[in-house]
GROMACS .gro file of C-alpha atoms in nm:
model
  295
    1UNK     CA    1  11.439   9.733  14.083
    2UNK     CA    2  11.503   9.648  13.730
    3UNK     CA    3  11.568  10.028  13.647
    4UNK     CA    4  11.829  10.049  13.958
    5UNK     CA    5  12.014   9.725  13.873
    6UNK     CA    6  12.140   9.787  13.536
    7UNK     CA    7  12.276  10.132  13.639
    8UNK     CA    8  12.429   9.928  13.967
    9UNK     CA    9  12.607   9.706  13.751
   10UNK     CA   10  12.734  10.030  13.491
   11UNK     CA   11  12.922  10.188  13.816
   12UNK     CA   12  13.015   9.901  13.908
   13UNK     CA   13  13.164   9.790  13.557
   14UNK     CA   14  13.380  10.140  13.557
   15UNK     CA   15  13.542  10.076  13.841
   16UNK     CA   16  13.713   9.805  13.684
   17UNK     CA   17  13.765   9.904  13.331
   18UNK     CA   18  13.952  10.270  13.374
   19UNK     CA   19  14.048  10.400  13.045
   20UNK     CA   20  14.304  10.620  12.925
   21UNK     CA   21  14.233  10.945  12.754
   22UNK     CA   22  14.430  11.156  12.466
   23UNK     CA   23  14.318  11.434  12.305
   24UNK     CA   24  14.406  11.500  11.924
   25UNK     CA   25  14.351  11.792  11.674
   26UNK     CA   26  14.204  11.630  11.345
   27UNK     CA   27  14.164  11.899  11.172
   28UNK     CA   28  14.183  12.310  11.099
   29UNK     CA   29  13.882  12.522  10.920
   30UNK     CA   30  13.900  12.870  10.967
   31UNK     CA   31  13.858  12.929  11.338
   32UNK     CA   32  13.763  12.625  11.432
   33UNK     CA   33  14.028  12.395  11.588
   34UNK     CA   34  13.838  12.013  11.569
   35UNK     CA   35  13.987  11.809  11.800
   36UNK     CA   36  13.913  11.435  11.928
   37UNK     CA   37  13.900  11.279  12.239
   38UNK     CA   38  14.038  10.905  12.215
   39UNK     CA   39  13.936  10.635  12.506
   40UNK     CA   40  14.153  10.322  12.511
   41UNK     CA   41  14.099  10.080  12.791
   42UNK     CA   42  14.342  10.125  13.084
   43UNK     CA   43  14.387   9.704  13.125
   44UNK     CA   44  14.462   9.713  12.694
   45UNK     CA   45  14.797   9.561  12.670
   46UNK     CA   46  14.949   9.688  12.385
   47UNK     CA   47  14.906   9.363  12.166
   48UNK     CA   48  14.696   9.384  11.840
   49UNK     CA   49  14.431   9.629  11.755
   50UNK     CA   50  14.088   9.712  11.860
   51UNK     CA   51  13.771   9.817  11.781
   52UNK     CA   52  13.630  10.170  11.780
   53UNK     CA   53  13.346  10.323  11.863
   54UNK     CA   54  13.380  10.693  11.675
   55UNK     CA   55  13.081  10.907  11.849
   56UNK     CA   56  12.961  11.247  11.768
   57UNK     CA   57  12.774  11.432  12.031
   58UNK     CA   58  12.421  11.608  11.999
   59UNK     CA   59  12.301  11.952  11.994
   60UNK     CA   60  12.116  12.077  11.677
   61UNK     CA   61  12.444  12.181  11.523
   62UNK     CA   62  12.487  12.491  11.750
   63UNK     CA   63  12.570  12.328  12.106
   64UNK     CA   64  12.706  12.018  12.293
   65UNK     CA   65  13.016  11.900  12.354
   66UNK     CA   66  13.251  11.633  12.321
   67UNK     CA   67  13.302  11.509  12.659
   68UNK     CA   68  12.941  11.523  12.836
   69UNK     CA   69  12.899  11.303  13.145
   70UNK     CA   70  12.648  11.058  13.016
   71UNK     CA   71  12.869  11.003  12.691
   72UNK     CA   72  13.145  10.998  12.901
   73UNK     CA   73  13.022  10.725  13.101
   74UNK     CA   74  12.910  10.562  12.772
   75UNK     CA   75  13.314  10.575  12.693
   76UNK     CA   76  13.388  10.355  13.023
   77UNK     CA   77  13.154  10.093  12.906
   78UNK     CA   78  13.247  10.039  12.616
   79UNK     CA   79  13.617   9.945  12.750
   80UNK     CA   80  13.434   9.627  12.932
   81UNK     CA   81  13.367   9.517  12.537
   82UNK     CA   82  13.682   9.559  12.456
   83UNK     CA   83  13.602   9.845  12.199
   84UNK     CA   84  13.838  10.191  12.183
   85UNK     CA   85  13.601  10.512  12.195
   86UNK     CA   86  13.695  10.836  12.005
   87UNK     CA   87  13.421  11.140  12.015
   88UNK     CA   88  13.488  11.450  11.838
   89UNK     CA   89  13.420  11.784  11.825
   90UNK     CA   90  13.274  11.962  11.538
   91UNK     CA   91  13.176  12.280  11.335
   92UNK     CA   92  12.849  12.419  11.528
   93UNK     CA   93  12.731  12.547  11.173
   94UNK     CA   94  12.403  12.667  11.313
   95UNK     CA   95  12.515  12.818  11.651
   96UNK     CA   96  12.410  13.209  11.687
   97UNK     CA   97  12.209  13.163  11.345
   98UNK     CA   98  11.884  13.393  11.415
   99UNK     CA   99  11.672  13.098  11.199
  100UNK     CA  100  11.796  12.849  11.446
  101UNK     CA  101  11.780  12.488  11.299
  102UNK     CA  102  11.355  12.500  11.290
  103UNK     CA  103  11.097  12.565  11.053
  104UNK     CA  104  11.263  12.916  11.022
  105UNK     CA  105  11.602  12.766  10.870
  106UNK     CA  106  11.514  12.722  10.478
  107UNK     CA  107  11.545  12.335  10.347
  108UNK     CA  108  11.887  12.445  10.169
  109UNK     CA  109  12.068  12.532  10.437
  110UNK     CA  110  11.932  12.195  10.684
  111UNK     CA  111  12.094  12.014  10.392
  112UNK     CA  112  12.418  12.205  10.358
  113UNK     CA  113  12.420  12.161  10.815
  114UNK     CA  114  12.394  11.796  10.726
  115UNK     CA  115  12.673  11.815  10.453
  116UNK     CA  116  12.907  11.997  10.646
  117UNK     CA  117  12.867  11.786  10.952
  118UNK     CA  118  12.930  11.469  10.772
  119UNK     CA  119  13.262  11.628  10.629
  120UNK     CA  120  13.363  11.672  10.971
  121UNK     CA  121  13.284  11.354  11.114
  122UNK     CA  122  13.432  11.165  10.772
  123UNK     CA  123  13.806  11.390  10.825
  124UNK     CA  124  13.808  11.264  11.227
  125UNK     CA  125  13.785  10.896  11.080
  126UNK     CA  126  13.998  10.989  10.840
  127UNK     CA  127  14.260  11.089  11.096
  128UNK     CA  128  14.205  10.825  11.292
  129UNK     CA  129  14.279  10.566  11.004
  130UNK     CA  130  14.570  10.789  10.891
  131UNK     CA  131  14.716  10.750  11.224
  132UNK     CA  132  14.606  10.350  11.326
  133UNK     CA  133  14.992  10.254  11.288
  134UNK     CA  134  15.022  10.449  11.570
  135UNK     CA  135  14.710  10.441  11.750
  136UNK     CA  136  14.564  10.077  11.887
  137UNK     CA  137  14.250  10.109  11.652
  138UNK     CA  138  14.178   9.869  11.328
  139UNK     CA  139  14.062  10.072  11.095
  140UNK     CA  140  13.853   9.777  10.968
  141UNK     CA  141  13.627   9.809  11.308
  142UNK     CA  142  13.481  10.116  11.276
  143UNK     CA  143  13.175  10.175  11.383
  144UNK     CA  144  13.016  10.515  11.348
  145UNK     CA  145  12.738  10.641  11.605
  146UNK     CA  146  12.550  10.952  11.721
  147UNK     CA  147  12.300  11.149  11.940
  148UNK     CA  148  12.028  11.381  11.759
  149UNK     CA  149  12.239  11.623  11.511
  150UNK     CA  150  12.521  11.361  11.585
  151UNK     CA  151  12.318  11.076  11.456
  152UNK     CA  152  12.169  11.287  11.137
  153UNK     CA  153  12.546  11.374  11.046
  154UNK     CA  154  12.671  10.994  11.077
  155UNK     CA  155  12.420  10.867  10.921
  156UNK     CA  156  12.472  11.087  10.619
  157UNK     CA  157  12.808  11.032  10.613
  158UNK     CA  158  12.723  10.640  10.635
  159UNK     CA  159  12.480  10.608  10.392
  160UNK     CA  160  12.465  10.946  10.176
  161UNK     CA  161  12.815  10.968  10.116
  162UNK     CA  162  12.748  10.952   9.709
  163UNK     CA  163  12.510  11.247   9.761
  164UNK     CA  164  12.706  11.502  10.014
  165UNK     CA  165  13.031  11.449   9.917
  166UNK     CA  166  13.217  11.575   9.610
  167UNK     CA  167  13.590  11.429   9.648
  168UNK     CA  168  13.496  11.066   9.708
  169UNK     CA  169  13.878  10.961   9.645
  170UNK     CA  170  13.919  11.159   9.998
  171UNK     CA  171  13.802  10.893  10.215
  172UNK     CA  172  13.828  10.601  10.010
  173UNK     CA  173  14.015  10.433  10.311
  174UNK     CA  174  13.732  10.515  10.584
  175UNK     CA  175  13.457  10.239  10.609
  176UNK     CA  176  13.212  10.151  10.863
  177UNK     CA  177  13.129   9.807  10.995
  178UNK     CA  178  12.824   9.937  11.182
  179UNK     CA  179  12.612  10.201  11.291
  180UNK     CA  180  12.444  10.310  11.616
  181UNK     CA  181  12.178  10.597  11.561
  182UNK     CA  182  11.993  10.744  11.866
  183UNK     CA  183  11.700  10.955  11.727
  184UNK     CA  184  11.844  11.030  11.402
  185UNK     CA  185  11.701  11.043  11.040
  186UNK     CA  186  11.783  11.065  10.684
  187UNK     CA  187  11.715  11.317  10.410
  188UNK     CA  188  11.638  10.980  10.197
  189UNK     CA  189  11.662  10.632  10.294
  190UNK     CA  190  11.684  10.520   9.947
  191UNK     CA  191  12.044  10.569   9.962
  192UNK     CA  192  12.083  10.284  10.180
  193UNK     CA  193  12.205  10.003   9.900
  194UNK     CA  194  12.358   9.655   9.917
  195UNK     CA  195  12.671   9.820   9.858
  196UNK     CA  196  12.701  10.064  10.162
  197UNK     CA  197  12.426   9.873  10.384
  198UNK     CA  198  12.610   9.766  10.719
  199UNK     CA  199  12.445   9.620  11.063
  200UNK     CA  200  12.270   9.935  11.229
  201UNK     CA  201  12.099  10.024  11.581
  202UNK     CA  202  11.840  10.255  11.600
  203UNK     CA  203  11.676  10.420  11.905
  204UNK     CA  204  11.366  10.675  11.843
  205UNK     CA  205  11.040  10.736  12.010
  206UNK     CA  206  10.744  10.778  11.809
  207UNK     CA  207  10.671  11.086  11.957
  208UNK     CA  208  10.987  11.265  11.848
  209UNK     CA  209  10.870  11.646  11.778
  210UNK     CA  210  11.209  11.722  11.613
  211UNK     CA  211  11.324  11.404  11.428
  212UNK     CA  212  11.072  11.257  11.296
  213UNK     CA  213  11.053  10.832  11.370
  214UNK     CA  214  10.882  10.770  11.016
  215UNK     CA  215  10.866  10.922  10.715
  216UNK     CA  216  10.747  11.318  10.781
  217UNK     CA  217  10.909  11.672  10.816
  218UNK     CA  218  11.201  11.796  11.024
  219UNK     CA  219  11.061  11.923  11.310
  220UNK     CA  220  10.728  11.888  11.182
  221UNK     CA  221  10.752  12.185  10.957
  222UNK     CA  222  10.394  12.252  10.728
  223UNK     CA  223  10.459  12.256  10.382
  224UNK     CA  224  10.381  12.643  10.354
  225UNK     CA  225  10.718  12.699  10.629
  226UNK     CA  226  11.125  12.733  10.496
  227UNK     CA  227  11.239  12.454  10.723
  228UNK     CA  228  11.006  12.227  10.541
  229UNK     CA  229  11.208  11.890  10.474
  230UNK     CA  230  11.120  11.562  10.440
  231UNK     CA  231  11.324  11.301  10.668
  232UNK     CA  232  11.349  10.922  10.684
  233UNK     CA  233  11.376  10.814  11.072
  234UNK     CA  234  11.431  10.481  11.221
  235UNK     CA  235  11.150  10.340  11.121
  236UNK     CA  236  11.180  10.390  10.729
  237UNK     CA  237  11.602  10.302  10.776
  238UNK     CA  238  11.477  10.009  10.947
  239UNK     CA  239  11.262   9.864  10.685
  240UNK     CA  240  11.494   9.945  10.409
  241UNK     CA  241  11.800   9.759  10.592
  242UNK     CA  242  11.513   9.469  10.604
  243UNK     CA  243  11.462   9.494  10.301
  244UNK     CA  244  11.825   9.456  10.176
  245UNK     CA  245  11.863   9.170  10.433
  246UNK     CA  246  12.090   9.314  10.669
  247UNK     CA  247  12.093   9.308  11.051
  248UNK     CA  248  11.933   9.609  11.249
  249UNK     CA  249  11.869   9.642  11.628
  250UNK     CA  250  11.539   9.919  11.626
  251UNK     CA  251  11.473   9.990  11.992
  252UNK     CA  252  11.091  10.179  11.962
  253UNK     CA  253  10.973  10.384  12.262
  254UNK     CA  254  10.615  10.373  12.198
  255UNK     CA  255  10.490  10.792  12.277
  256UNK     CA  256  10.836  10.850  12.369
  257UNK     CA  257  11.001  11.209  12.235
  258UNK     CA  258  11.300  11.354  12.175
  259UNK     CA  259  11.448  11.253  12.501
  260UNK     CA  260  11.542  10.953  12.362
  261UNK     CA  261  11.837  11.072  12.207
  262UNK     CA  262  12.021  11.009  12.529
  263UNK     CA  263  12.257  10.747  12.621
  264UNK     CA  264  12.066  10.433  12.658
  265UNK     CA  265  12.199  10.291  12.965
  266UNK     CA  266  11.927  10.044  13.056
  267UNK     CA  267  11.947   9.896  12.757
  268UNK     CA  268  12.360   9.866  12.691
  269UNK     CA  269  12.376   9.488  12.753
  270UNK     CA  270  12.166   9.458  12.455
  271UNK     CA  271  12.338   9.700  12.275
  272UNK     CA  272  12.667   9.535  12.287
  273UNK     CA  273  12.531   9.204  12.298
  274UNK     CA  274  12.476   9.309  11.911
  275UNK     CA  275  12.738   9.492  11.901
  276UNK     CA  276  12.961   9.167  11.928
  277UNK     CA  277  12.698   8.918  11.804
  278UNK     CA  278  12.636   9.107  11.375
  279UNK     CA  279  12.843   9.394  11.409
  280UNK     CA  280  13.201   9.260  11.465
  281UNK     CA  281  13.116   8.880  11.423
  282UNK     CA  282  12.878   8.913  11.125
  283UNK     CA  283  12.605   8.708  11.226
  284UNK     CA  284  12.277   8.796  11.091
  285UNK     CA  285  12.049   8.934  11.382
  286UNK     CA  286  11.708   9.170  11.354
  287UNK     CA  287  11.490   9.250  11.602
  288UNK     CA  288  11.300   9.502  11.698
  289UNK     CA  289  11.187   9.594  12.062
  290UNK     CA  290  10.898   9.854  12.141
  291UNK     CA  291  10.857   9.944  12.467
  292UNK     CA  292  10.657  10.196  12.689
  293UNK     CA  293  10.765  10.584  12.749
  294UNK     CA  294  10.840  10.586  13.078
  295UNK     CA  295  10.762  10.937  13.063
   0.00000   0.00000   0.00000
């Protein structure tokens, strides 16, 4: 009962907060055509600005899509917080690559995935700001947030801005007030400063075989292997925001894998309960949750 209630409540909570969708073009590179999906709340009146949730979908860099159901979904939710949604569409770097994004794909070219995906994700926010006189987003509420590959690449362009970008002046107007991570990791936590640290949710399961929740290898790679690369999960992130005494929300499936990259919907009350509470209000929260796999 506790499993069907929350999801009762979700359908529920879409009926009455429709949104509105528009879809934008961000940006040109080569043959790609990037383009953005924008959610504003059906009920939103016109009258100030809002916050926004800027989302970049999963898919090891060579698959997903913007507008999946369960993100979708996600999108109608977050209109019952009050909070605009935008999810893009990005550069599938690794897609039709015989090394795949494994131990097969040599260290150099994970990082230069990363780098790439993080420009992408830092030009749609830099759109969106570009274009907040017109659209009803304050560029001031941003918070970034991701699935898998989608939460690698935000969190790089969070955190590891200094060490993937070249033309810092670029985006000198995009900033983050938050950051919501499902299953994603860092090249190098140490990154994370006072200066850039910002209130952050992480989901992972301890299992993961692909993104590691410590402090190991992408997909688990042996030393001896191209792909080898070290990673900082949630865990690591976690401790480091601690450390730097800022607020984090680390949701721990205890033997849980990969699978918990997906939308979260049992737990969105809590999400947004943060959300609100030391992401948009400021107030100093952590707490960390561990839970069974229900796998």
């Amino acid at each position: 009962m506790k499993k069907i209630l929350p999801l009762i409540f979700l359908c529920f909570s879409t009926l009455l907060f429709a949104q509105v969708k528009t879809t934008h073009t961000y940006a040109i590179k080569g043959g790609d055509t990037l383009k953005l999906d924008l959610y504003v709340p059906e009920n939103f009146n016109g009258e100030g600005k809002l916050p926004l949730l800027l989302w970049m979908h999963g898919g090891g860099f060579s698959g997903g899509q913007r507008d999946n159901e369960n993100e979708v979904q996600l999108f109608k939710y977050t209109a019952e917080n009050g909070i605009i949604a935008a999810s893009i569409s990005y550069r599938l770097t690794r897609k039709g690559k015989k090394t795949g994004f494994g131990c097969n794909c040599n260290k150099k070219e994970k990082i230069e995935t990363f780098r790439q995906a993080a420009i992408d994700y830092l030009d749609a926010a830099n759109y969106l700001v570009s274009k907040s006189d017109e659209l009803p987003i304050n560029p001031s509420k941003i918070i970034a947030g991701g699935s898998s590959a989608g939460a690698e690449a935000v969190l790089s362009a969070v955190f590891m801005r200094k060490f993937y970008i070249k033309d810092l002046d670029k985006y000198n107007k995009v900033s983050f007030v938050g950051v919501w991570s499902l299953a994603g990791a860092l090249v190098n936590a140490d990154y994370i400063t006072k200066a850039n640290a910002v209130p952050t949710i992480l989901f992972h399961g301890t299992k993961d075989n692909a993104v590691p929740f410590s402090t190991d290898s992408h997909h688990f790679c042996n030393k001896n292997s191209p792909g080898y690369l070290i990673l900082n999960g949630s865990k690591p992130i976690a401790d480091k925001l601690k450390s730097l005494n800022t607020s984090f929300y680390l949701n721990i499936v205890q033997d849980g894998g990969h699978e918990v990259s997906g939308i979260p919907f049992q737990d969105l009350e809590n999400v947004f309960e943060f959300i609100n509470t030391a992401i948009l209000s400021d107030e100093k929260v952590q707490t960390t949750i561990t839970k069974e796999s229900s796998n």
